[in-house]
XYZ file of N, CA and C in Angstrom:
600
model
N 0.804 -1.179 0.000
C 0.000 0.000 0.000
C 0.862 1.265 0.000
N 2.064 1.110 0.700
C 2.839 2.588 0.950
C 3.189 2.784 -1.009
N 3.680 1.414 -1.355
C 4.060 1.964 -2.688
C 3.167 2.560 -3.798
N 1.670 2.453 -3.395
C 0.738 2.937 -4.504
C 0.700 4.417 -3.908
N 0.984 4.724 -2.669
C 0.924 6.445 -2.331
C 1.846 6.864 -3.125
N 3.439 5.923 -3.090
C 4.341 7.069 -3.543
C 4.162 7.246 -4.548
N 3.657 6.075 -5.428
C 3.775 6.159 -7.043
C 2.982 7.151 -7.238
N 1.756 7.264 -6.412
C 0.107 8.501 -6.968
C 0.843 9.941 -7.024
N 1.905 10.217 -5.850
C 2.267 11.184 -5.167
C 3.347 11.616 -6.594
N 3.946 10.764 -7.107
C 4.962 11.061 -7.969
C 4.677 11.400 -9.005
N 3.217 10.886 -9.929
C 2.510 10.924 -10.658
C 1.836 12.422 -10.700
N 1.180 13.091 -9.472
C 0.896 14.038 -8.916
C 1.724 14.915 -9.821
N 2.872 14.777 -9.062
C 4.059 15.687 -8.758
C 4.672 15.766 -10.412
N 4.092 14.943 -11.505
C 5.411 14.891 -12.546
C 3.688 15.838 -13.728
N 2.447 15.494 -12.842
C 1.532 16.274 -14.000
C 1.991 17.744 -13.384
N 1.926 17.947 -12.262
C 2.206 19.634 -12.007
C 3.773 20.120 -12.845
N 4.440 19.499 -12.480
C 5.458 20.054 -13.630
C 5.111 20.293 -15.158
N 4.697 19.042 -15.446
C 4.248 19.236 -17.219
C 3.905 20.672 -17.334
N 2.800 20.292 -16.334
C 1.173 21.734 -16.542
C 2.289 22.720 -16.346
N 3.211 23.355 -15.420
C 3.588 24.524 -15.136
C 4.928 24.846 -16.536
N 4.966 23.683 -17.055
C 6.389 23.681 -18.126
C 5.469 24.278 -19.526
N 4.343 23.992 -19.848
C 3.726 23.847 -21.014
C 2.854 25.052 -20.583
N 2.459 25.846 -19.842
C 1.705 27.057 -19.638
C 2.037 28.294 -20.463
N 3.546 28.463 -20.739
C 4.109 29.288 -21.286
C 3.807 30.465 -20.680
N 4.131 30.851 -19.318
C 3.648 32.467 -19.107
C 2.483 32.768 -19.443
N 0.751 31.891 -19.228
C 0.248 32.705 -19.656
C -0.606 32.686 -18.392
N -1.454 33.614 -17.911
C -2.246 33.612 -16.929
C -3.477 32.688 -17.212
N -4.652 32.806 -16.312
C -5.707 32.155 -16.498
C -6.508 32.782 -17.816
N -6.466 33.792 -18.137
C -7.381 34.561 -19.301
C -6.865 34.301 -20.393
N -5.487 33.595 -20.677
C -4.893 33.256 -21.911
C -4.369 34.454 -22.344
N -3.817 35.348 -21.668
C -3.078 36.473 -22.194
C -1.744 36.397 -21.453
N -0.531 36.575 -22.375
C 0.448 36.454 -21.341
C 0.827 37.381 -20.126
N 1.410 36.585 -19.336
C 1.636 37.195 -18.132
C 2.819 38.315 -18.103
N 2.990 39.625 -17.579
C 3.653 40.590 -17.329
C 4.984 40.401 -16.984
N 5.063 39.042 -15.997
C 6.172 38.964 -16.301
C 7.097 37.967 -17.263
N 6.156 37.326 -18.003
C 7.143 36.825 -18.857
C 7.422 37.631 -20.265
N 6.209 38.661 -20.555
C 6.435 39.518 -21.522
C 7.580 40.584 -21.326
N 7.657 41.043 -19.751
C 9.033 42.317 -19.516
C 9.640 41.666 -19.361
N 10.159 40.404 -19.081
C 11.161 39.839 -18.357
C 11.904 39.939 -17.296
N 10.780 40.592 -16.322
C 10.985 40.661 -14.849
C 9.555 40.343 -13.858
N 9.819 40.352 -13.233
C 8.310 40.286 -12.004
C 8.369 41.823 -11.715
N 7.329 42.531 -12.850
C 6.649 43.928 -12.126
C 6.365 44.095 -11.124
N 6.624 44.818 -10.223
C 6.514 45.778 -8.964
C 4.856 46.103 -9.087
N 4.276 46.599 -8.249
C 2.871 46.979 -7.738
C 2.836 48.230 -7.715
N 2.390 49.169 -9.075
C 2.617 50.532 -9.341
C 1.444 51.302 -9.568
N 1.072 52.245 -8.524
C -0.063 53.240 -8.784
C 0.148 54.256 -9.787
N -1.203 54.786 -10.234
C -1.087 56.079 -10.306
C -0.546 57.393 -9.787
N -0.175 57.210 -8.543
C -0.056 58.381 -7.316
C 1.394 58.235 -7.820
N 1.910 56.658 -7.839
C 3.524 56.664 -8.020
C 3.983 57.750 -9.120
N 3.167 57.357 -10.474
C 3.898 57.805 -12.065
C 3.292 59.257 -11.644
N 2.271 59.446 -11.202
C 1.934 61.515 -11.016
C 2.999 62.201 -10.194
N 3.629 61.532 -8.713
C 4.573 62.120 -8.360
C 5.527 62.527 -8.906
N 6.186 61.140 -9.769
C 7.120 61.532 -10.243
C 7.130 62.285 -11.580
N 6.690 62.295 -12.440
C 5.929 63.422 -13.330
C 5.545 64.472 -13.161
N 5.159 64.675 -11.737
C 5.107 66.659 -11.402
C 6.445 66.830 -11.060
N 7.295 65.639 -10.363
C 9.249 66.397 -10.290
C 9.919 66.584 -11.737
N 9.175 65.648 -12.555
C 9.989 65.714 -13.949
C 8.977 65.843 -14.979
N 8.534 66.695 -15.544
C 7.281 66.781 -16.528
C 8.145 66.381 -17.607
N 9.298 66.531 -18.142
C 9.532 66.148 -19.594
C 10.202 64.921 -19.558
N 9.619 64.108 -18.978
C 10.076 62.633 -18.705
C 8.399 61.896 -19.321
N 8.795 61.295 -20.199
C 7.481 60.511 -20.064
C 7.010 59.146 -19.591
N 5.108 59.238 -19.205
C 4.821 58.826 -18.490
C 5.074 57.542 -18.583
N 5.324 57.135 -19.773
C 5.724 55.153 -20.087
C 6.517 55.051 -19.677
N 7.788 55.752 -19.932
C 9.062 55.769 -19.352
C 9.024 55.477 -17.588
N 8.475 56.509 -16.802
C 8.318 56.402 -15.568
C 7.713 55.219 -15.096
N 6.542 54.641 -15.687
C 5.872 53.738 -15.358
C 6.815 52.543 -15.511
N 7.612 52.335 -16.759
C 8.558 51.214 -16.580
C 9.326 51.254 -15.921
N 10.006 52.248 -15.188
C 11.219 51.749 -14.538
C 10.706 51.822 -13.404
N 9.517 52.549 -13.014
C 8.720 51.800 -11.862
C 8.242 50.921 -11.850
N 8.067 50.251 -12.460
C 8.031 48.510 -12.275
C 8.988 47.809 -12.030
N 10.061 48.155 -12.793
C 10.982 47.239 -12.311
C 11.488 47.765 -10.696
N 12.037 48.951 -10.401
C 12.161 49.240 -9.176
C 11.290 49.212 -7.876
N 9.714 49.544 -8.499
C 8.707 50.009 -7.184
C 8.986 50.668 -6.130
N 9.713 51.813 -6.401
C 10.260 52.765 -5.742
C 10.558 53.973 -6.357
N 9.639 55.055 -5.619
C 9.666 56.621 -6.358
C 10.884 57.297 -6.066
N 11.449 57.085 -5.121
C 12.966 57.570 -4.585
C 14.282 56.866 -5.576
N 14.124 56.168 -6.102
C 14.706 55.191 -6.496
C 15.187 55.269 -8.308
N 13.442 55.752 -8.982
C 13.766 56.057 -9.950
C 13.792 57.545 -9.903
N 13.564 58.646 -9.153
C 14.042 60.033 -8.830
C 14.836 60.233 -9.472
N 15.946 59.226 -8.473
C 17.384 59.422 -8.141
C 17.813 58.737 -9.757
N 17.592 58.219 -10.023
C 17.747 57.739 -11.689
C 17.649 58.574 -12.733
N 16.496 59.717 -12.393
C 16.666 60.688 -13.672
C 17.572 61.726 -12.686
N 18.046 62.110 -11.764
C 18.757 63.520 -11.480
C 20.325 62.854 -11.622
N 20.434 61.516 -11.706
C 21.967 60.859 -12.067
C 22.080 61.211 -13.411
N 21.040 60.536 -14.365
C 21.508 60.160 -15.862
C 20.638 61.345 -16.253
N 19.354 62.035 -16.141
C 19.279 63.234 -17.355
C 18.121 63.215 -17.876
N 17.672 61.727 -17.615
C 16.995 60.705 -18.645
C 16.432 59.030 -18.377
N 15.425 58.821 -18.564
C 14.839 57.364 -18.294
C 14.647 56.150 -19.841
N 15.483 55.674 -19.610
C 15.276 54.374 -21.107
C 13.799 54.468 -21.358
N 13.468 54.156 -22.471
C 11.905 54.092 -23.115
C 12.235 52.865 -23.134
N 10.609 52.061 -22.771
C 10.408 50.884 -22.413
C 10.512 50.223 -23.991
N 10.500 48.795 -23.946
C 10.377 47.824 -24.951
C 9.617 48.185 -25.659
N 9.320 47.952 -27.020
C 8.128 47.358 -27.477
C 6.757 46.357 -26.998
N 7.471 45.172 -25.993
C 6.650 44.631 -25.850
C 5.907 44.977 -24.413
N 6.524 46.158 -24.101
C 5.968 47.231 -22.672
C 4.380 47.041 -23.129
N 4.349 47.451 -24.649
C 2.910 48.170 -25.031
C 1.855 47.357 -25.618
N 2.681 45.730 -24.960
C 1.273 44.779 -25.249
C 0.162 44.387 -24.028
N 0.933 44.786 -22.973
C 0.953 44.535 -21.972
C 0.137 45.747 -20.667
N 0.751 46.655 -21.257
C 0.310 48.018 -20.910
C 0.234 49.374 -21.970
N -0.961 49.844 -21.885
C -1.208 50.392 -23.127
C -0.392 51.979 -23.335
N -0.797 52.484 -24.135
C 0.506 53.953 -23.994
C -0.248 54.920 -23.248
N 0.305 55.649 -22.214
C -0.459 56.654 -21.540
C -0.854 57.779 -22.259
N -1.668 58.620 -22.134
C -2.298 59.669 -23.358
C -1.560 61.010 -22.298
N -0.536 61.280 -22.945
C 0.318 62.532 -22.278
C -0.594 63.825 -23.086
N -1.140 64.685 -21.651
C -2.229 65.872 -22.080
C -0.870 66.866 -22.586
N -1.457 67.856 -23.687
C -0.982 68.248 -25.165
C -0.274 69.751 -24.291
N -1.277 69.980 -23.016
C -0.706 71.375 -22.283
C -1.471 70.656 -20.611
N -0.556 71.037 -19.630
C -1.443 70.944 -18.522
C -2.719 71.991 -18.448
N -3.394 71.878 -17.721
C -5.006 72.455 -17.439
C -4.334 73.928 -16.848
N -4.700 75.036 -16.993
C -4.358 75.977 -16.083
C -5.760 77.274 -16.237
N -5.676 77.203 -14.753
C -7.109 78.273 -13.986
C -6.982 79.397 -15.060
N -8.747 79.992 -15.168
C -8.700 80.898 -16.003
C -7.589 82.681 -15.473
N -7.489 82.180 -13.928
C -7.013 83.333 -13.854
C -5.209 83.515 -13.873
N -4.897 82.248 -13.839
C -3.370 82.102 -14.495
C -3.637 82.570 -16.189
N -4.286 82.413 -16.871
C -4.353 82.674 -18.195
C -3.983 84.606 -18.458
N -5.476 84.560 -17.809
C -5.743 86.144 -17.622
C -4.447 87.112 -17.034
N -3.703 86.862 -15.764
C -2.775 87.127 -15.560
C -1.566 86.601 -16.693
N -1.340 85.964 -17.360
C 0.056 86.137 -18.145
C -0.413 86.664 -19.121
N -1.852 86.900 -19.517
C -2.096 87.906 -20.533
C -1.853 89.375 -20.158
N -1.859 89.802 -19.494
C -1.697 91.067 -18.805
C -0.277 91.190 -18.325
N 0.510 90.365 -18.178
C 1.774 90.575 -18.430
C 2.271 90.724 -19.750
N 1.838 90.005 -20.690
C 2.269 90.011 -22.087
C 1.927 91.353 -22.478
N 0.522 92.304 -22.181
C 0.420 92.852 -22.912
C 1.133 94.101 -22.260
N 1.866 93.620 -20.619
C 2.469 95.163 -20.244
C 3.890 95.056 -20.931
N 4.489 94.120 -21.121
C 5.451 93.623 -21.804
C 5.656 94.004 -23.431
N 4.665 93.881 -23.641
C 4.880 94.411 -25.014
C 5.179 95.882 -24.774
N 4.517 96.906 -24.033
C 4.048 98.433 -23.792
C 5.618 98.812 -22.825
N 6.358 97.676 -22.377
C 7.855 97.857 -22.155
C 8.551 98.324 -23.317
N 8.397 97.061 -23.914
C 9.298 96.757 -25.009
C 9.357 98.094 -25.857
N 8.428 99.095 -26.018
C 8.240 100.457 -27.086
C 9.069 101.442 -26.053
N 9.058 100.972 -24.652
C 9.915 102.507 -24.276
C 11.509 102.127 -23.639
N 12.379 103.081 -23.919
C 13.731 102.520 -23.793
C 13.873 103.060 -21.867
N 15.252 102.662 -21.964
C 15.772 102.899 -20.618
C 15.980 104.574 -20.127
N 15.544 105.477 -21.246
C 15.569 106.694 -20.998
C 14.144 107.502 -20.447
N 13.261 106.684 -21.304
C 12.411 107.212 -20.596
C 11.589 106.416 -18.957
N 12.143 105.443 -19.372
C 11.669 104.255 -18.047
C 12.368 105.018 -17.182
N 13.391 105.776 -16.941
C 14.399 106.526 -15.802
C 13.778 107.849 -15.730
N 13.137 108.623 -16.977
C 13.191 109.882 -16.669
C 14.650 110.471 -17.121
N 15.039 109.923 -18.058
C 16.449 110.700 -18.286
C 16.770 111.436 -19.461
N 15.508 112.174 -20.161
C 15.805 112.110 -21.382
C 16.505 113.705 -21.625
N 16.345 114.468 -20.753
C 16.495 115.947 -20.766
C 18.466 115.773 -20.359
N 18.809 114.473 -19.969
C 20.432 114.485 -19.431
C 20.909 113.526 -20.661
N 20.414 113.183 -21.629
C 21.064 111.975 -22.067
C 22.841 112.479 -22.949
N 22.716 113.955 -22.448
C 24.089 114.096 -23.768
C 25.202 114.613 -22.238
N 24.950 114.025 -21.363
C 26.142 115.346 -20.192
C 27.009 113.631 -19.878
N 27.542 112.797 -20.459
C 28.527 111.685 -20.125
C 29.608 111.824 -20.921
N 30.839 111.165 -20.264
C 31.744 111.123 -21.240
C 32.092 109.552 -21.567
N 32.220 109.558 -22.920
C 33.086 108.336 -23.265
C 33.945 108.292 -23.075
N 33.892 106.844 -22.445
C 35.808 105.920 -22.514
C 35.551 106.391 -21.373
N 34.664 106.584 -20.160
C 35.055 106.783 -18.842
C 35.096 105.196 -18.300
N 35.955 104.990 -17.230
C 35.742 103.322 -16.688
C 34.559 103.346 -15.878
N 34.160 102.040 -15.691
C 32.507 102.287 -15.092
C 32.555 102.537 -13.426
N 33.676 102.575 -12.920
C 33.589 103.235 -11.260
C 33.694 104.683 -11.761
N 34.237 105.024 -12.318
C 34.198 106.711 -12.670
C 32.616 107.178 -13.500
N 32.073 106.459 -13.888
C 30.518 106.070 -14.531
C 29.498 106.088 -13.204
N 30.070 105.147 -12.682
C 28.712 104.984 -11.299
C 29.145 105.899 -10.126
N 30.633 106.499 -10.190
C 30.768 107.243 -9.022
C 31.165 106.277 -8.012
N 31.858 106.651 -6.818
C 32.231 106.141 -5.742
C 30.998 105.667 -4.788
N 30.894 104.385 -4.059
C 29.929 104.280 -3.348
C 30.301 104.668 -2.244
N 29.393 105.702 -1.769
C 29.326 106.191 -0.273
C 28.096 105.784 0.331
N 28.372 105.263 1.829
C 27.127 104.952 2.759
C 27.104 106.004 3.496
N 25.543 106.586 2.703
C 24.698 107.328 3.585
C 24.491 107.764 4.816
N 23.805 108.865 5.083
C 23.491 108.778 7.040
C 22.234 108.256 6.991
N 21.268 108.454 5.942
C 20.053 107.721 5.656
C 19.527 107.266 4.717
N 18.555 106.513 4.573
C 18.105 105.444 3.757
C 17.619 106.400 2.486
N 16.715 107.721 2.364
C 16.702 108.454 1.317
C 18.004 108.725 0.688
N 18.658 109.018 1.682
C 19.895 109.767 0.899
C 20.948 109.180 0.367
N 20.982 106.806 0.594
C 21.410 106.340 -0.013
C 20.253 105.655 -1.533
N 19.186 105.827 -1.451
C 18.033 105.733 -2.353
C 18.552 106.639 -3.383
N 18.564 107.754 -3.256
C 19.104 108.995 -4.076
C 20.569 108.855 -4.341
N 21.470 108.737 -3.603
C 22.798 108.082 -4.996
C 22.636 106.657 -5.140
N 21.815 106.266 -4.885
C 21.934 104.815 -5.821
C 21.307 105.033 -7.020
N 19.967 105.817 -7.090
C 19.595 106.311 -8.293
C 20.380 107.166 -9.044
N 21.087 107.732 -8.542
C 22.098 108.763 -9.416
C 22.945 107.684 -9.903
N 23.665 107.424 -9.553
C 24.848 106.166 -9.729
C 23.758 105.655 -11.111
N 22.741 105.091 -10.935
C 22.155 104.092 -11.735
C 21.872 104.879 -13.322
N 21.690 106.407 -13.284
C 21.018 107.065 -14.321
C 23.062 107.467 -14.939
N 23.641 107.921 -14.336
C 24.840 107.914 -14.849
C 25.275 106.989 -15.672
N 25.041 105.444 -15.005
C 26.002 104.176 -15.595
C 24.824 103.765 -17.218
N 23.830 103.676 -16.638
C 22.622 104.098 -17.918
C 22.863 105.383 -18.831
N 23.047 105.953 -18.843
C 23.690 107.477 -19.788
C 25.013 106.958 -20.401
N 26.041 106.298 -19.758
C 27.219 105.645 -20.239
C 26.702 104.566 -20.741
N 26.155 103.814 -20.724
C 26.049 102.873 -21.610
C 25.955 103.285 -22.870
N 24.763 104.758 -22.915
C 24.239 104.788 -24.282
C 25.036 105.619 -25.030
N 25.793 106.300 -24.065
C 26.758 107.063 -25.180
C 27.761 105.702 -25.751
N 28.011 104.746 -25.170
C 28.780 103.857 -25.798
C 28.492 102.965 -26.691
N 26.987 102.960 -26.701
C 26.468 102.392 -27.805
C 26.301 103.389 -29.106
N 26.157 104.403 -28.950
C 26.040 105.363 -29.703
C 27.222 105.209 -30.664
N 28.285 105.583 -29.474
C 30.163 105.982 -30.526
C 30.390 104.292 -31.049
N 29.973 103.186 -30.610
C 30.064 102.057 -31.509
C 28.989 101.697 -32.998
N 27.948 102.838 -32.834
C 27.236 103.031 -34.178
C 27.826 103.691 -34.854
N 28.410 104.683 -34.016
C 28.914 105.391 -35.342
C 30.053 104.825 -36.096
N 30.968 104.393 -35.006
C 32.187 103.379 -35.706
C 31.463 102.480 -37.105
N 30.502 101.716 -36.383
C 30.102 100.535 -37.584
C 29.484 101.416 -38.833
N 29.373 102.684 -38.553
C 28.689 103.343 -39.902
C 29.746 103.898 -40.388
N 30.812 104.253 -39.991
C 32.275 104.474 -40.727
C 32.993 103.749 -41.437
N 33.087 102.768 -40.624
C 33.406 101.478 -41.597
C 32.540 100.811 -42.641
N 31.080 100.969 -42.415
C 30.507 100.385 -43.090
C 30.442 101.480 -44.866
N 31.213 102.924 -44.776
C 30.643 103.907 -45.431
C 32.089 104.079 -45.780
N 33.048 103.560 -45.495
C 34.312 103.306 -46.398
C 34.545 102.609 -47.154
């Protein structure tokens, strides 16, 4: 009797091998299994994981993140992977039988009043851009009292500390409309150079 157990037991034991040899990686649904398609045992990876790391690195993409979070299952882990290398390997081909391609949005979502505000910068920005540094200062009645070829401590003047906060406000603005006046006379005598040469 003991020998018909062992033989049943061995018999047992030699169909579970077959069955597990001849399965080929595939799960119960007949689709193959994840890990025999990556050729690792995937890690247990949320959403929360690939969004974290995607708001530290937006120009990383999300397949990318998602694979090497699988293989790691650790957000610290692949972090430290893009601030080493720069950059995350793009997964296999056969990543995308398995898991489908994430739909990376074309612009993030942003509140109407982020909109509204960088419109109103743009358009004070533009209304910059038409006035120069002479009139943004108030300097237009001084723009001819500089000399060229002065060095720019003789340009900004010596810094002296004040007895008070107006009265270092006021040569710092002086200092500032001087070294601004030198600039432009130096841009000036280098126009004229390039129109000398250009008129020889």
């Amino acid at each position: 009797m003991g020998e018909v157990v062992n033989v049943l037991v061995a018999v047992a034991v030699v169909v579970l091998v077959v069955r597990w040899a001849t399965s080929g990686g595939k799960d119960s649904s007949g689709a193959p299994s994840p890990s025999a398609v990556l050729g690792f045992r995937p890690k247990n990876v949320t959403t929360e994981m690939v969004d974290t790391v995607h708001s530290m690195f937006p120009d990383i993409p999300s397949d990318n993140i998602r694979y090497d979070l699988l293989r790691t299952g650790n957000v610290q882990l692949t972090s430290n992977k893009i601030l080493e290398r720069g950059f995350l390997p793009a997964p296999p081909p056969a990543y995308y039988t398995v898991y489908p391609r994430a739909a990376e949005p074309s612009a993030p979502a942003q509140p109407a009043a982020t909109t509204n505000q960088q419109n109103a910068a743009a358009s004070s920005s533009q209304s910059k851009k038409s006035e120069n540094l002479l009139t943004r200062y108030h300097l237009e009645g001084r723009a001819t009292g500089t000399s060229v070829g002065a060095a720019p401590e003789e340009v900004g003047g010596k810094a002296v500390w004040e007895d008070s906060a107006e009265k270092r406000e006021a040569s710092l603005r002086e200092r500032k409309a001087r070294m601004i006046l030198a600039a432009r006379e130096r841009l000036l005598a280098q126009q004229a150079k390039g129109k000398q040469v250009d008129g020889a």
